[in-house]
mmCIF file of C-alpha atoms and ligand atoms in Angstrom:
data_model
loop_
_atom_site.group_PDB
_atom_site.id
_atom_site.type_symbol
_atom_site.label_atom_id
_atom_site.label_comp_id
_atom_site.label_asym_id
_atom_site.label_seq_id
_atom_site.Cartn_x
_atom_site.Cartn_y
_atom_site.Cartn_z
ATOM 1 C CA UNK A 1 -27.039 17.040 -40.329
ATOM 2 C CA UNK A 2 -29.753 19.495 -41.224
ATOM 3 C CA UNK A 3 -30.956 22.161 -37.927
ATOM 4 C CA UNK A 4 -34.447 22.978 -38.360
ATOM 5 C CA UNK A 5 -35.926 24.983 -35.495
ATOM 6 C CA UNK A 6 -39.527 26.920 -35.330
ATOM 7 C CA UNK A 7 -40.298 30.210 -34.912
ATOM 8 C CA UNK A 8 -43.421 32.290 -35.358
ATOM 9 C CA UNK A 9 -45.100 32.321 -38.417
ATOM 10 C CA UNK A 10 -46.414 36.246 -37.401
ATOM 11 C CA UNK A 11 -44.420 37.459 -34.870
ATOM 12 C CA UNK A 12 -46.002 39.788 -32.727
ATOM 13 C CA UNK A 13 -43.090 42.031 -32.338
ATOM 14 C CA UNK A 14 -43.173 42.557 -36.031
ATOM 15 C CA UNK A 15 -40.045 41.223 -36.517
ATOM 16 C CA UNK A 16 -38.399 43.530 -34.008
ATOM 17 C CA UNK A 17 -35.985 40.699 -32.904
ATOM 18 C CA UNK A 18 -37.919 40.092 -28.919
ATOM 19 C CA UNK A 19 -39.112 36.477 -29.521
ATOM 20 C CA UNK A 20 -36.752 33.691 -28.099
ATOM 21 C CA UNK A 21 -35.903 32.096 -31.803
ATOM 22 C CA UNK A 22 -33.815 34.603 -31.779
ATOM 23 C CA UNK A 23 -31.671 33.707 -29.348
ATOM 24 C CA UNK A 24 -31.302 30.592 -31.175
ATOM 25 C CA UNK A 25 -30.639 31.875 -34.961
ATOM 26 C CA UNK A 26 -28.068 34.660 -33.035
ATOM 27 C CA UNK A 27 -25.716 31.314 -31.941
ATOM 28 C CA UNK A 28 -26.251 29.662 -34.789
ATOM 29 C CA UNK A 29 -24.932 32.350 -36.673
ATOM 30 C CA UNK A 30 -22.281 32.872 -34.228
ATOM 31 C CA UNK A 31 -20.846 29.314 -34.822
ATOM 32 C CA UNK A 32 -21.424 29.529 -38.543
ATOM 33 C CA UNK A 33 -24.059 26.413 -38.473
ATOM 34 C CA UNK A 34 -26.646 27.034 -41.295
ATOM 35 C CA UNK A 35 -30.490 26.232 -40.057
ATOM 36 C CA UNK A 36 -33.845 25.648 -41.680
ATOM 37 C CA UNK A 37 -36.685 27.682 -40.059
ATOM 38 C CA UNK A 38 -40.348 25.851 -39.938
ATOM 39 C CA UNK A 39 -42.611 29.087 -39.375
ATOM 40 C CA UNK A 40 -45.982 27.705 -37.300
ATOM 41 C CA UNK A 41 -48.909 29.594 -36.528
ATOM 42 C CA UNK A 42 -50.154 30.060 -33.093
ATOM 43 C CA UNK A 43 -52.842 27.561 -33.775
ATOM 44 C CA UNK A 44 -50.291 24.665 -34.696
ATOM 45 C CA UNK A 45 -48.219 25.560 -32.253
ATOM 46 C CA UNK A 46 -51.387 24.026 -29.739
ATOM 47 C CA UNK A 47 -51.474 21.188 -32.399
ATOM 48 C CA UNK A 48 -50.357 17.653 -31.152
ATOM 49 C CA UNK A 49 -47.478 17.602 -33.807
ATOM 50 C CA UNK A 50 -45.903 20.632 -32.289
ATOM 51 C CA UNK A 51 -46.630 19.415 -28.446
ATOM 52 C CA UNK A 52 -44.610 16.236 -29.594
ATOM 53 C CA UNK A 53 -41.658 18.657 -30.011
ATOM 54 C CA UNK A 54 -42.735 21.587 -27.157
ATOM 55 C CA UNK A 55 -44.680 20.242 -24.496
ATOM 56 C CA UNK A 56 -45.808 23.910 -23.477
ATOM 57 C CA UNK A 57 -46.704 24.601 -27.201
ATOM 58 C CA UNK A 58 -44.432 27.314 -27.659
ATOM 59 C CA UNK A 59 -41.655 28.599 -30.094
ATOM 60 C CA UNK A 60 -38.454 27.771 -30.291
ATOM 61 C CA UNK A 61 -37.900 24.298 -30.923
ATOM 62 C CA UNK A 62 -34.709 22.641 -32.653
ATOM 63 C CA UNK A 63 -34.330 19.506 -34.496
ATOM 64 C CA UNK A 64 -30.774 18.164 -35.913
ATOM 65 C CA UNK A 65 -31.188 14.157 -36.369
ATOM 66 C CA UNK A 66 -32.995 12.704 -34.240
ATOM 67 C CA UNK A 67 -32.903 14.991 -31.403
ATOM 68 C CA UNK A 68 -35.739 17.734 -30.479
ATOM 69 C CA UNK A 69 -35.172 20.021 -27.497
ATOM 70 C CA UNK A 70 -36.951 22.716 -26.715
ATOM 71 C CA UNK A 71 -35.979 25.452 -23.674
ATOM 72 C CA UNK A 72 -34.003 28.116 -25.487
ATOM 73 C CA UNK A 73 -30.958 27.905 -22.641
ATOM 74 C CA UNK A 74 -31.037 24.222 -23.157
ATOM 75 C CA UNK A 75 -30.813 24.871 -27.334
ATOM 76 C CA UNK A 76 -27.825 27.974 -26.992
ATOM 77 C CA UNK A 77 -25.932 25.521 -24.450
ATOM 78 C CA UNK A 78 -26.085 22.453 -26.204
ATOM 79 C CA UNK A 79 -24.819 24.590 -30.075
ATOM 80 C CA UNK A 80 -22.264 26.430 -27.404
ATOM 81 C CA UNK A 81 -20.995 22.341 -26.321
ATOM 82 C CA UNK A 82 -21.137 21.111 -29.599
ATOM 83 C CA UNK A 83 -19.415 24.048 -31.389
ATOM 84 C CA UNK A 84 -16.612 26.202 -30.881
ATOM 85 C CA UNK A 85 -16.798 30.343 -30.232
ATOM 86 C CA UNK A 86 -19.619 30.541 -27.723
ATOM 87 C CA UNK A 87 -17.837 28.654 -24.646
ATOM 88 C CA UNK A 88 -14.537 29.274 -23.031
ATOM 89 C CA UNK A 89 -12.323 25.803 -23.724
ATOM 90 C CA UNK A 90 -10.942 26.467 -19.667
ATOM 91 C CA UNK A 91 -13.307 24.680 -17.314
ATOM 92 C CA UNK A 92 -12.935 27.128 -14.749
ATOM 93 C CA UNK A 93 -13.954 29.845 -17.252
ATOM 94 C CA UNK A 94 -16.647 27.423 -18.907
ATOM 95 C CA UNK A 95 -18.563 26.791 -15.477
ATOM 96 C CA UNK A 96 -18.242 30.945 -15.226
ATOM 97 C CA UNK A 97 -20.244 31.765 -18.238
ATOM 98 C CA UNK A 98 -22.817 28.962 -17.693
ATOM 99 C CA UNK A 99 -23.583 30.435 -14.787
ATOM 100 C CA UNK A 100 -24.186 33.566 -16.666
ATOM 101 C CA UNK A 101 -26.111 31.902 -18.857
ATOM 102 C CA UNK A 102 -28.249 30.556 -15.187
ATOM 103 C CA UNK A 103 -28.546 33.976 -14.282
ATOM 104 C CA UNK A 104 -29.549 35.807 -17.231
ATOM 105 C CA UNK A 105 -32.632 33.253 -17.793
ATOM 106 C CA UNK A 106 -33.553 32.511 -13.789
ATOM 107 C CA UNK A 107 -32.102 35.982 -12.150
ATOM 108 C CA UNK A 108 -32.583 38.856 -14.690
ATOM 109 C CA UNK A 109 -35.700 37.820 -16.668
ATOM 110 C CA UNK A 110 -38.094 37.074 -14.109
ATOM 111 C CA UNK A 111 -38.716 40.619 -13.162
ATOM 112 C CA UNK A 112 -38.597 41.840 -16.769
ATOM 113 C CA UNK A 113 -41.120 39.984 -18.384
ATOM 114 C CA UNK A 114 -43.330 39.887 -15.298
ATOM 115 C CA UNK A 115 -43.352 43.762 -15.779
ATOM 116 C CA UNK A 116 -43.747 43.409 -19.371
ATOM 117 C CA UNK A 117 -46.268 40.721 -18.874
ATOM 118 C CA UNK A 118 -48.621 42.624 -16.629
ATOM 119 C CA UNK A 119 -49.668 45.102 -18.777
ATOM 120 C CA UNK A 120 -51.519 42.269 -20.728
ATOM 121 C CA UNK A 121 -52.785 40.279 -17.765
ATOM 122 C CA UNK A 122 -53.998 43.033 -15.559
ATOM 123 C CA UNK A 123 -53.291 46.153 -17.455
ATOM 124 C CA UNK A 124 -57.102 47.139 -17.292
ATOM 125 C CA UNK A 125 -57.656 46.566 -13.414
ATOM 126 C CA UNK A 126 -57.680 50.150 -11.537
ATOM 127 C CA UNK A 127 -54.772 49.544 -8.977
ATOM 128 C CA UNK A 128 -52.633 48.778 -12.484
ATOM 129 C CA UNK A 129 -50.929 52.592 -11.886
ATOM 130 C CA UNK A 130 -49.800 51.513 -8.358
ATOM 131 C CA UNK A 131 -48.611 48.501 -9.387
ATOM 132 C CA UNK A 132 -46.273 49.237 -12.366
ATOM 133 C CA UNK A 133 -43.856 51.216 -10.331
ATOM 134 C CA UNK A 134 -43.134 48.464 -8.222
ATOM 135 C CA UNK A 135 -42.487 45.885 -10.894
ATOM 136 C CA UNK A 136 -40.126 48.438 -12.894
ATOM 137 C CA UNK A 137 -38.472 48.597 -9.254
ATOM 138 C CA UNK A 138 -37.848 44.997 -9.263
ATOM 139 C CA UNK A 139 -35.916 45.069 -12.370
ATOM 140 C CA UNK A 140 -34.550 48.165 -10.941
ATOM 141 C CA UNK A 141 -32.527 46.186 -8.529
ATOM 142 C CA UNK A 142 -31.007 43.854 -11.006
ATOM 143 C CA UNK A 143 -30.333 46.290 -13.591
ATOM 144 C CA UNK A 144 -28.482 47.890 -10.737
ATOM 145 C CA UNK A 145 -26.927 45.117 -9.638
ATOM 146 C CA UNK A 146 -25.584 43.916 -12.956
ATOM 147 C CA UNK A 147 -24.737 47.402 -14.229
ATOM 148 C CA UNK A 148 -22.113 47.417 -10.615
ATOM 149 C CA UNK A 149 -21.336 44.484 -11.925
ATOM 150 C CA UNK A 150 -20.148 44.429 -15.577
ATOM 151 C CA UNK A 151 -18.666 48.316 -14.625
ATOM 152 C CA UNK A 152 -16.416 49.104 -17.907
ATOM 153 C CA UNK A 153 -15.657 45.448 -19.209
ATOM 154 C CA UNK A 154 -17.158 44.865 -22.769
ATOM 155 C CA UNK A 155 -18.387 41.069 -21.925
ATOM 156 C CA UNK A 156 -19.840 39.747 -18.538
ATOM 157 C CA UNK A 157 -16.471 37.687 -18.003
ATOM 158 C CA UNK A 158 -13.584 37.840 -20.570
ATOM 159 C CA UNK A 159 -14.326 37.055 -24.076
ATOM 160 C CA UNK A 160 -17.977 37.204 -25.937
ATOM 161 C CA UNK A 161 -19.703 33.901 -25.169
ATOM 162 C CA UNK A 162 -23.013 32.480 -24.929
ATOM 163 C CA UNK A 163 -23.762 33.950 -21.582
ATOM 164 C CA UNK A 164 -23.128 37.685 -23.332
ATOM 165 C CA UNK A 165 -26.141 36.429 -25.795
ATOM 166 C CA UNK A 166 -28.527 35.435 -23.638
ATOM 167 C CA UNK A 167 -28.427 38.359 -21.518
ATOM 168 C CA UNK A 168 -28.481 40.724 -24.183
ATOM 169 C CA UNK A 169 -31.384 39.360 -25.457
ATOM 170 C CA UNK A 170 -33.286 39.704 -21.809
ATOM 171 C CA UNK A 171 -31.984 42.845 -21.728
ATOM 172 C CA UNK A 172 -33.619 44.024 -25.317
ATOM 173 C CA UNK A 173 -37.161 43.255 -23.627
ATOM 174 C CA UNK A 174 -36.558 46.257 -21.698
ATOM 175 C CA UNK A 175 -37.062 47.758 -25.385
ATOM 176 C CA UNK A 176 -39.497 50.788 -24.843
ATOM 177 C CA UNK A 177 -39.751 50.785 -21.155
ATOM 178 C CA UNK A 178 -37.038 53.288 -20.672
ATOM 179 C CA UNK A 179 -35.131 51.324 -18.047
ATOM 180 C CA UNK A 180 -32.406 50.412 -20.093
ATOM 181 C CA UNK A 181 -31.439 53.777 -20.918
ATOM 182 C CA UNK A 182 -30.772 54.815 -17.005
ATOM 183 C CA UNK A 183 -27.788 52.207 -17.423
ATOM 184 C CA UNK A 184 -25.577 53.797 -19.546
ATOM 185 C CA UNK A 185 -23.116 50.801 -19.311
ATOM 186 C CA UNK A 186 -25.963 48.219 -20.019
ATOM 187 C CA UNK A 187 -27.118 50.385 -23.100
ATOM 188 C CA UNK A 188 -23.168 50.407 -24.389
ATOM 189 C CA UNK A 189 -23.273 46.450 -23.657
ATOM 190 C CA UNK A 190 -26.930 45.533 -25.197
ATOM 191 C CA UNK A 191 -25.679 47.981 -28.681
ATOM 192 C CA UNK A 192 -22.054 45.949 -28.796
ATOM 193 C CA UNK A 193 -24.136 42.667 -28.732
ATOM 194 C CA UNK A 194 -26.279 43.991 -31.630
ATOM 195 C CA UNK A 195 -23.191 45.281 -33.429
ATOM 196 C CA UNK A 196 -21.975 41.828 -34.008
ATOM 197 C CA UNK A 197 -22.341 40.423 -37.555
ATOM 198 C CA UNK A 198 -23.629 37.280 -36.110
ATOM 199 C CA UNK A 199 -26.082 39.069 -34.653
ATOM 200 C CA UNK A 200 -27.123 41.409 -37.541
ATOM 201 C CA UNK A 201 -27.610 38.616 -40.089
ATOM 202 C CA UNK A 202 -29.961 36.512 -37.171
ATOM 203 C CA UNK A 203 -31.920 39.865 -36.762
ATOM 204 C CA UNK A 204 -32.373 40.174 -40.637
ATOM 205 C CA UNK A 205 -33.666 36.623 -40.908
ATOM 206 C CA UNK A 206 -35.974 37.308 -38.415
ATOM 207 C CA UNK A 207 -37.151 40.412 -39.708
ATOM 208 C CA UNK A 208 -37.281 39.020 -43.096
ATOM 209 C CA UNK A 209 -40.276 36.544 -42.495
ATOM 210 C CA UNK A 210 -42.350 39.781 -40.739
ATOM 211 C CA UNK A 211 -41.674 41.741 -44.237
ATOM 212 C CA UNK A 212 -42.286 39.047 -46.640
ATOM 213 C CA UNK A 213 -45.648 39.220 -44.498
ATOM 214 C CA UNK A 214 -46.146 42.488 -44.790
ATOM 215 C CA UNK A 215 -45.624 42.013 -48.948
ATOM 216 C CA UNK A 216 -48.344 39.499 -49.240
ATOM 217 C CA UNK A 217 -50.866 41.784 -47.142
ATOM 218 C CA UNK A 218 -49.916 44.712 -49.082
ATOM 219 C CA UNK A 219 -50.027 42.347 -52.324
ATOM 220 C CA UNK A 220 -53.426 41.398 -51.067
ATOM 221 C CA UNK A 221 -54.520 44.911 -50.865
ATOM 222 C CA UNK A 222 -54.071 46.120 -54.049
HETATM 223 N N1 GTB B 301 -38.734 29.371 -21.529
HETATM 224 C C1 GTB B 301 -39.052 29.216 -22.929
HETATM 225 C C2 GTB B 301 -37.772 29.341 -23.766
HETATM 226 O O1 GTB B 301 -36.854 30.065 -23.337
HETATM 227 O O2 GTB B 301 -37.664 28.704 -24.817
HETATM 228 C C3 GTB B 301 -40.074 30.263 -23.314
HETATM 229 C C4 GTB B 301 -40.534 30.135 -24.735
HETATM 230 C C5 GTB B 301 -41.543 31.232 -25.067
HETATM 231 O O3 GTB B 301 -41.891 32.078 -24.216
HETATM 232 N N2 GTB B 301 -41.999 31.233 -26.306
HETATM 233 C C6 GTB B 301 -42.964 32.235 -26.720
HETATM 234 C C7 GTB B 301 -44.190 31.540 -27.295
HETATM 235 O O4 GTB B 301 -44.096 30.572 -28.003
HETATM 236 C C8 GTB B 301 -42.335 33.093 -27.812
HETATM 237 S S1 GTB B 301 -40.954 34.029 -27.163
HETATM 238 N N3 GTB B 301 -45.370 32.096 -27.003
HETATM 239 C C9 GTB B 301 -46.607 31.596 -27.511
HETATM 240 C C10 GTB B 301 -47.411 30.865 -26.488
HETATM 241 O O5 GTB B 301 -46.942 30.679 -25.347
HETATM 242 O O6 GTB B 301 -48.529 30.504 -26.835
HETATM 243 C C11 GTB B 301 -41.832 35.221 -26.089
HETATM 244 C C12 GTB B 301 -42.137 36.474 -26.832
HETATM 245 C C13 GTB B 301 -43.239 36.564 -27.617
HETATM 246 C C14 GTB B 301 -43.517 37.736 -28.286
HETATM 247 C C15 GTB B 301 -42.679 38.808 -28.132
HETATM 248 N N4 GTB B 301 -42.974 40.026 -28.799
HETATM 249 O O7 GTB B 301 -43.850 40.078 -29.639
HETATM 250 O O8 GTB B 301 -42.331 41.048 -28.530
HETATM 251 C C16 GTB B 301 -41.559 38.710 -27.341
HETATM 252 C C17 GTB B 301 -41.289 37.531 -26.693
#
């Protein structure tokens, strides 16, 4: 059965791998399922078509038959059930990494995107200087706590799964911020997650719709 899942038609990252398909395209690839991409502009995405599929008219979705689900730790889980490589086949070790999986998307992200998000929501109010240090503080204390945490093991527990993905993705938002890189550990764990070839060929799909933009606008331009 054909998977066809969205993602944006200009991505404002530029292709730089930060919006959430990715997480989607990265297990895909890991399980070796081949996927259509439908690229929608931010317009559609508001569209009553699209709010069929995403009721909070965002990007991803993912279709396969006649199922639609949107919620990227609802999409990774159910390829991770349905296919083998992302899951451990123990239960004990199963319920493990979907808790990982939990607390990458309701524990570690939170604090990260509200930082990143605050620059855009009230970046221009005057008490913005006071605030930022507090929200880079708040991811402080997870990045603290999960750097004790994962110490010198290569995966959060045992073998690669879909937990690793997740949080490796959350953990790329810290691109640019300069958090990351005073967790030495976390910086070694984010690079072996983008060393994978799974990985690698999801972050050239990706980037491969922001350059065949960038071709037509240069196209246009001469
Ligand atoms: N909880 C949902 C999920 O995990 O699927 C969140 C989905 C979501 O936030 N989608 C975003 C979206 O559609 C794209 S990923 N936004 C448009 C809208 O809400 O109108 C978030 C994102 C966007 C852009 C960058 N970037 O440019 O760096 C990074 C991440």
């Amino acid at each position: 059965m054909t998977i066809t899942i969205t993602a944006f038609e200009r991505s404002p990252d530029g292709g730089r791998g930060l919006a959430r398909d990715m997480r989607v395209r990265w297990a895909l690839e890991e399980v070796g399922r081949p996927y259509e991409v439908r690229l929608v502009s931010f317009k559609q995405m508001k569209e009553p078509d699209h709010l069929a599929l995403h009721p909070f008219g965002q990007i991803p979705t993912y279709e396969e038959g006649d199922l639609a689900l949107f919620e990227t730790g609802a999409i990774v889980f159910h390829i991770a059930r349905h296919n083998r490589g992302l899951l451990p086949e123990d239960d004990n070790a199963r319920a493990r990494a979907i808790t990982w999986m939990f607390a990458a998307l309701n524990t570690v992200e939170p604090p990260i995107v509200e930082r990143e998000q605050s620059r855009y929501v009230v970046g221009d109010k005057p008490w913005y200087g006071e605030l930022l240090p507090v929200l880079e503080d708040r991811v402080r204390v997870r990045l603290d706590q999960l750097a004790s945490r994962l110490g010198d093991a290569q995966w959060l527990d045992g073998a690669f799964s879909a937990a690793d993905l997740i949080m490796v993705l959350v953990l790329r938002r810290l691109e640019g911020s300069g958090l990351l890189e005073e967790y030495p550990n976390l910086s070694s764990y984010v690079a072996r997650g983008e060393a994978r070839p799974a990985y690698k060929r999801a972050f050239a799909s990706q980037l491969a719709v922001a350059n065949h933009d960038r071709g037509a606008e240069d196209a246009e331009r001469q």
